[in-house]
Amino acid sequence: YLNSKGISDIDIYEDLDNIYNKLNNINGLNFNRLSNFDRLVDSYDAYNYTHVIHLGAISSTSNKIDDFDKIRWKNIDFTNSLFNDIKGSNIKLIFASSASVYGNTDDFSERIDNLKPLHWYGMSKLLMDRRIFNEKLGISLRFFNVYGPGEKHKLEQGMASPISTFFHKSLLNKTKRNFSKIPIYKDNREMARDFIYIDDVCEILYYTLVNDIQNGIYNVGSGIATGWSEIAALVCEKLKIDRNNYFEPAQLPDKLK
């Protein structure tokens, strides 16, 4: 997206141990260099950065002990070290937070107190939000459910958006004679989420990059809740398939609550 705006003076810092399945997302793009994420802390002075957009994180919503150490290292320890280096500098920080900080609530006011995330990923984002807010370090964008092109690696990890998951599973099932129907989970009510398209997210990131936005926390979503059934209906319409043959209602498993 930045290339389309004439910006190519970009360095990308990524987890190079796990980049193979994400290479298609950067193929054909113009940028200066690609380095492992932990090299960033040694690079500010060398390359005279003016902006840092921190999008990287482990986004697993698992609460397994094995996952906690990974989340702590990348989402908390590394991010704190990045904040320490930026603090007091002229570098503009844009941080990708998450609506998962809100937990199970219908109140999405942009606050940092009285929030109860349901998993370590949400807690890690809330801890960083508190630091950004209290120390006025930069801008934190709480993304709701982002969907769109570039989710292939997340599909393989089982962490893609429901929209991409429903579409790709349905497309795959069209080629099979025997397949399991895709569950549409319900708890006390049908599940629904606020979805925002990746191009809209990029436009918002670009806006914060080139404009003088006040430091603070901002929600990034559509403001509209879309239910799983509506997503299934749209997928079936697009693929011209019978919803009853591809989807079925199911009770939400405890591990997803």
Short mmCIF file of C-alpha atoms in Angstrom, two decimals:
data_model
loop_
_atom_site.label_atom_id
_atom_site.label_comp_id
_atom_site.label_asym_id
_atom_site.label_seq_id
_atom_site.Cartn_x
_atom_site.Cartn_y
_atom_site.Cartn_z
CA TYR A 1 0.00 0.00 0.00
CA LEU A 2 2.81 2.41 0.84
CA ASN A 3 4.40 1.70 -2.54
CA SER A 4 1.16 2.81 -4.20
CA LYS A 5 1.55 6.13 -2.36
CA GLY A 6 5.08 6.57 -3.67
CA ILE A 7 6.81 5.41 -0.47
CA SER A 8 9.59 2.83 -0.86
CA ASP A 9 12.15 3.99 1.72
CA ILE A 10 11.05 1.11 3.95
CA ASP A 11 12.87 -1.47 6.06
CA ILE A 12 10.98 -4.63 7.05
CA TYR A 13 11.78 -6.47 10.28
CA GLU A 14 10.24 -9.92 10.47
CA ASP A 15 10.71 -13.28 12.18
CA LEU A 16 12.93 -14.79 9.49
CA ASP A 17 12.66 -18.24 11.06
CA ASN A 18 8.98 -18.29 10.10
CA ILE A 19 8.86 -16.11 7.00
CA TYR A 20 8.74 -18.75 4.25
CA ASN A 21 4.95 -18.99 4.18
CA LYS A 22 4.61 -15.19 4.13
CA LEU A 23 7.01 -14.42 1.26
CA ASN A 24 4.17 -14.01 -1.26
CA ASN A 25 2.98 -11.01 0.76
CA ILE A 26 6.16 -9.06 -0.01
CA ASN A 27 7.11 -10.42 -3.44
CA GLY A 28 7.21 -7.61 -5.99
CA LEU A 29 7.28 -4.82 -3.40
CA ASN A 30 9.88 -2.07 -3.26
CA PHE A 31 11.76 -1.72 0.05
CA ASN A 32 15.34 -1.27 1.23
CA ARG A 33 16.08 -4.32 3.34
CA LEU A 34 14.57 -7.30 5.14
CA SER A 35 16.08 -8.18 8.54
CA ASN A 36 15.22 -10.33 11.52
CA PHE A 37 12.99 -8.48 13.96
CA ASP A 38 15.50 -8.48 16.81
CA ARG A 39 17.93 -6.40 14.68
CA LEU A 40 15.60 -3.39 14.88
CA VAL A 41 16.86 -2.31 18.29
CA ASP A 42 20.36 -1.84 16.81
CA SER A 43 19.24 0.01 13.69
CA TYR A 44 17.66 3.33 14.72
CA ASP A 45 20.83 5.39 14.60
CA ALA A 46 22.26 3.59 11.59
CA TYR A 47 19.30 4.30 9.34
CA ASN A 48 17.85 7.49 10.88
CA TYR A 49 14.30 6.21 11.11
CA THR A 50 11.48 8.74 11.41
CA HIS A 51 8.60 6.27 11.88
CA VAL A 52 8.13 2.77 13.27
CA ILE A 53 4.94 0.83 12.51
CA HIS A 54 4.94 -2.11 14.90
CA LEU A 55 2.55 -4.74 13.51
CA GLY A 56 4.29 -7.93 14.59
CA ALA A 57 3.00 -10.17 17.37
CA ILE A 58 2.04 -13.72 18.21
CA SER A 59 -1.72 -13.56 17.80
CA SER A 60 -2.57 -17.01 19.15
CA THR A 61 -5.54 -16.92 21.52
CA SER A 62 -4.43 -20.13 23.22
CA ASN A 63 -3.91 -20.07 26.97
CA LYS A 64 -1.48 -22.99 26.99
CA ILE A 65 1.57 -22.58 29.19
CA ASP A 66 3.86 -23.37 26.24
CA ASP A 67 2.41 -20.42 24.32
CA PHE A 68 2.81 -17.98 27.20
CA ASP A 69 6.61 -17.88 27.01
CA LYS A 70 6.49 -17.10 23.26
CA ILE A 71 3.87 -14.40 23.75
CA ARG A 72 5.80 -12.88 26.65
CA TRP A 73 9.05 -12.73 24.68
CA LYS A 74 7.71 -11.27 21.43
CA ASN A 75 4.61 -9.34 22.49
CA ILE A 76 5.85 -7.98 25.82
CA ASP A 77 9.64 -8.20 26.34
CA PHE A 78 10.66 -7.30 22.79
CA THR A 79 7.98 -4.60 22.48
CA ASN A 80 9.04 -3.05 25.78
CA SER A 81 12.64 -2.88 24.56
CA LEU A 82 11.44 -1.24 21.35
CA PHE A 83 9.45 1.31 23.37
CA ASN A 84 12.49 2.00 25.56
CA ASP A 85 14.59 2.81 22.49
CA ILE A 86 11.95 5.07 20.94
CA LYS A 87 11.09 6.93 24.14
CA GLY A 88 12.56 10.41 24.13
CA SER A 89 13.41 10.27 20.42
CA ASN A 90 11.76 11.99 17.48
CA ILE A 91 10.57 8.67 16.04
CA LYS A 92 6.82 8.47 15.51
CA LEU A 93 5.43 5.16 16.83
CA ILE A 94 2.32 3.48 15.43
CA PHE A 95 1.46 0.32 17.35
CA ALA A 96 -0.95 -2.42 16.31
CA SER A 97 -3.09 -3.31 19.30
CA SER A 98 -6.23 -5.43 19.24
CA ALA A 99 -9.91 -5.31 20.16
CA SER A 100 -9.22 -8.49 22.12
CA VAL A 101 -8.21 -6.23 25.03
CA TYR A 102 -11.94 -5.66 25.67
CA GLY A 103 -12.76 -9.27 26.47
CA ASN A 104 -16.40 -10.28 26.74
CA THR A 105 -18.12 -6.89 26.74
CA ASP A 106 -20.26 -4.63 24.60
CA ASP A 107 -18.46 -1.49 25.83
CA PHE A 108 -15.69 -0.61 23.39
CA SER A 109 -14.76 2.83 24.68
CA GLU A 110 -11.05 3.47 24.19
CA ARG A 111 -9.91 3.09 27.80
CA ILE A 112 -7.11 1.21 29.55
CA ASP A 113 -8.75 0.40 32.90
CA ASN A 114 -11.44 -2.11 33.92
CA LEU A 115 -10.72 -4.35 30.93
CA LYS A 116 -10.64 -8.15 31.16
CA PRO A 117 -8.96 -9.84 28.16
CA LEU A 118 -9.84 -13.51 27.78
CA HIS A 119 -6.34 -14.72 26.87
CA TRP A 120 -2.65 -13.88 27.08
CA TYR A 121 -2.57 -12.32 23.62
CA GLY A 122 -5.22 -9.79 24.64
CA MET A 123 -3.45 -9.16 27.95
CA SER A 124 -0.13 -8.57 26.17
CA LYS A 125 -1.75 -5.92 23.98
CA LEU A 126 -3.42 -4.26 26.96
CA LEU A 127 -0.10 -4.03 28.83
CA MET A 128 1.47 -2.26 25.85
CA ASP A 129 -1.55 0.02 25.45
CA ARG A 130 -1.22 1.11 29.06
CA ARG A 131 2.41 2.02 28.53
CA ILE A 132 1.70 3.95 25.33
CA PHE A 133 -1.13 5.84 27.03
CA ASN A 134 0.65 6.58 30.31
CA GLU A 135 3.97 7.57 28.77
CA LYS A 136 2.52 9.22 25.64
CA LEU A 137 4.77 7.11 23.43
CA GLY A 138 2.73 7.20 20.25
CA ILE A 139 -0.46 5.95 18.63
CA SER A 140 -2.07 2.61 19.43
CA LEU A 141 -4.61 1.27 16.94
CA ARG A 142 -6.95 -1.38 18.33
CA PHE A 143 -7.75 -3.47 15.27
CA PHE A 144 -10.97 -5.40 15.25
CA ASN A 145 -11.27 -8.45 12.94
CA VAL A 146 -9.17 -7.73 9.87
CA TYR A 147 -9.78 -9.82 6.75
CA GLY A 148 -8.68 -9.91 3.13
CA PRO A 149 -5.81 -11.02 0.87
CA GLY A 150 -2.58 -12.19 2.48
CA GLU A 151 -4.07 -14.61 5.02
CA LYS A 152 -2.78 -17.84 3.48
CA HIS A 153 -0.17 -18.37 6.21
CA LYS A 154 -2.86 -17.83 8.85
CA LEU A 155 -5.13 -20.40 7.20
CA GLU A 156 -2.37 -22.97 7.61
CA GLN A 157 -2.09 -22.03 11.31
CA GLY A 158 -5.86 -22.04 11.88
CA MET A 159 -5.83 -18.33 12.78
CA ALA A 160 -7.30 -16.72 9.66
CA SER A 161 -10.41 -14.55 9.85
CA PRO A 162 -13.77 -16.37 9.74
CA ILE A 163 -14.48 -14.74 6.37
CA SER A 164 -11.31 -16.14 4.78
CA THR A 165 -11.72 -19.47 6.58
CA PHE A 166 -15.31 -19.97 5.43
CA PHE A 167 -14.48 -19.01 1.85
CA HIS A 168 -11.38 -21.15 1.46
CA LYS A 169 -12.88 -24.21 3.18
CA SER A 170 -16.02 -23.96 1.04
CA LEU A 171 -13.94 -23.56 -2.12
CA LEU A 172 -11.88 -26.60 -1.17
CA ASN A 173 -14.96 -28.64 -0.32
CA LYS A 174 -16.39 -27.99 -3.79
CA THR A 175 -13.65 -30.23 -5.17
CA LYS A 176 -14.40 -33.10 -2.76
CA ARG A 177 -17.05 -35.79 -2.85
CA ASN A 178 -17.02 -36.36 0.92
CA PHE A 179 -16.26 -33.56 3.38
CA SER A 180 -17.22 -32.33 6.84
CA LYS A 181 -19.62 -29.40 7.02
CA ILE A 182 -18.28 -26.12 8.35
CA PRO A 183 -19.65 -25.35 11.85
CA ILE A 184 -21.42 -22.07 12.55
CA TYR A 185 -20.83 -21.74 16.26
CA LYS A 186 -23.40 -20.42 18.69
CA ASP A 187 -23.28 -19.89 22.44
CA ASN A 188 -26.23 -18.14 24.09
CA ARG A 189 -26.59 -16.18 20.88
CA GLU A 190 -25.11 -16.31 17.40
CA MET A 191 -21.49 -15.27 17.24
CA ALA A 192 -20.84 -11.94 15.56
CA ARG A 193 -17.79 -9.75 15.09
CA ASP A 194 -16.83 -6.34 13.75
CA PHE A 195 -14.93 -6.99 10.51
CA ILE A 196 -12.76 -4.49 8.65
CA TYR A 197 -11.17 -5.01 5.24
CA ILE A 198 -7.38 -4.93 4.98
CA ASP A 199 -7.38 -2.07 2.45
CA ASP A 200 -9.30 0.10 4.94
CA VAL A 201 -6.76 -0.75 7.62
CA CYS A 202 -3.90 0.22 5.30
CA GLU A 203 -5.60 3.51 4.52
CA ILE A 204 -5.94 4.28 8.24
CA LEU A 205 -2.30 3.35 8.87
CA TYR A 206 -1.22 5.63 6.03
CA TYR A 207 -3.36 8.46 7.41
CA THR A 208 -1.72 8.18 10.84
CA LEU A 209 1.68 8.02 9.15
CA VAL A 210 1.41 11.26 7.19
CA ASN A 211 -0.76 13.34 9.54
CA ASP A 212 -0.13 14.85 12.95
CA ILE A 213 -2.38 12.60 15.03
CA GLN A 214 -2.50 13.08 18.79
CA ASN A 215 -0.86 10.32 20.80
CA GLY A 216 -3.41 7.93 22.26
CA ILE A 217 -5.55 4.86 21.67
CA TYR A 218 -7.96 4.51 18.73
CA ASN A 219 -10.36 1.74 17.71
CA VAL A 220 -10.10 0.56 14.10
CA GLY A 221 -13.22 -1.24 12.92
CA SER A 222 -16.35 -0.87 10.83
CA GLY A 223 -18.67 -0.26 13.78
CA ILE A 224 -20.99 -3.02 12.49
CA ALA A 225 -21.32 -6.54 13.93
CA THR A 226 -21.68 -9.27 11.31
CA GLY A 227 -22.91 -12.73 12.32
CA TRP A 228 -21.42 -16.05 11.24
CA SER A 229 -24.69 -16.95 9.43
CA GLU A 230 -24.50 -13.82 7.31
CA ILE A 231 -20.90 -14.61 6.37
CA ALA A 232 -21.91 -18.16 5.39
CA ALA A 233 -24.77 -16.80 3.27
CA LEU A 234 -22.44 -14.40 1.44
CA VAL A 235 -19.89 -17.16 0.78
CA CYS A 236 -22.59 -19.49 -0.58
CA GLU A 237 -23.91 -16.74 -2.82
CA LYS A 238 -20.43 -16.00 -4.15
CA LEU A 239 -19.57 -19.66 -4.80
CA LYS A 240 -23.10 -20.62 -5.91
CA ILE A 241 -23.38 -23.46 -3.39
CA ASP A 242 -26.19 -24.71 -1.14
CA ARG A 243 -25.69 -23.51 2.41
CA ASN A 244 -27.36 -26.59 3.93
CA ASN A 245 -24.82 -28.84 2.22
CA TYR A 246 -21.77 -26.88 3.39
CA PHE A 247 -22.61 -25.38 6.78
CA GLU A 248 -24.27 -26.57 9.98
CA PRO A 249 -25.05 -24.98 13.36
CA ALA A 250 -22.88 -26.11 16.27
CA GLN A 251 -22.48 -25.32 19.94
CA LEU A 252 -19.41 -23.26 20.77
CA PRO A 253 -16.69 -25.56 22.25
CA ASP A 254 -15.44 -24.67 25.72
CA LYS A 255 -11.91 -24.10 24.37
CA LEU A 256 -13.20 -21.24 22.20
CA LYS A 257 -15.24 -19.52 24.92
#
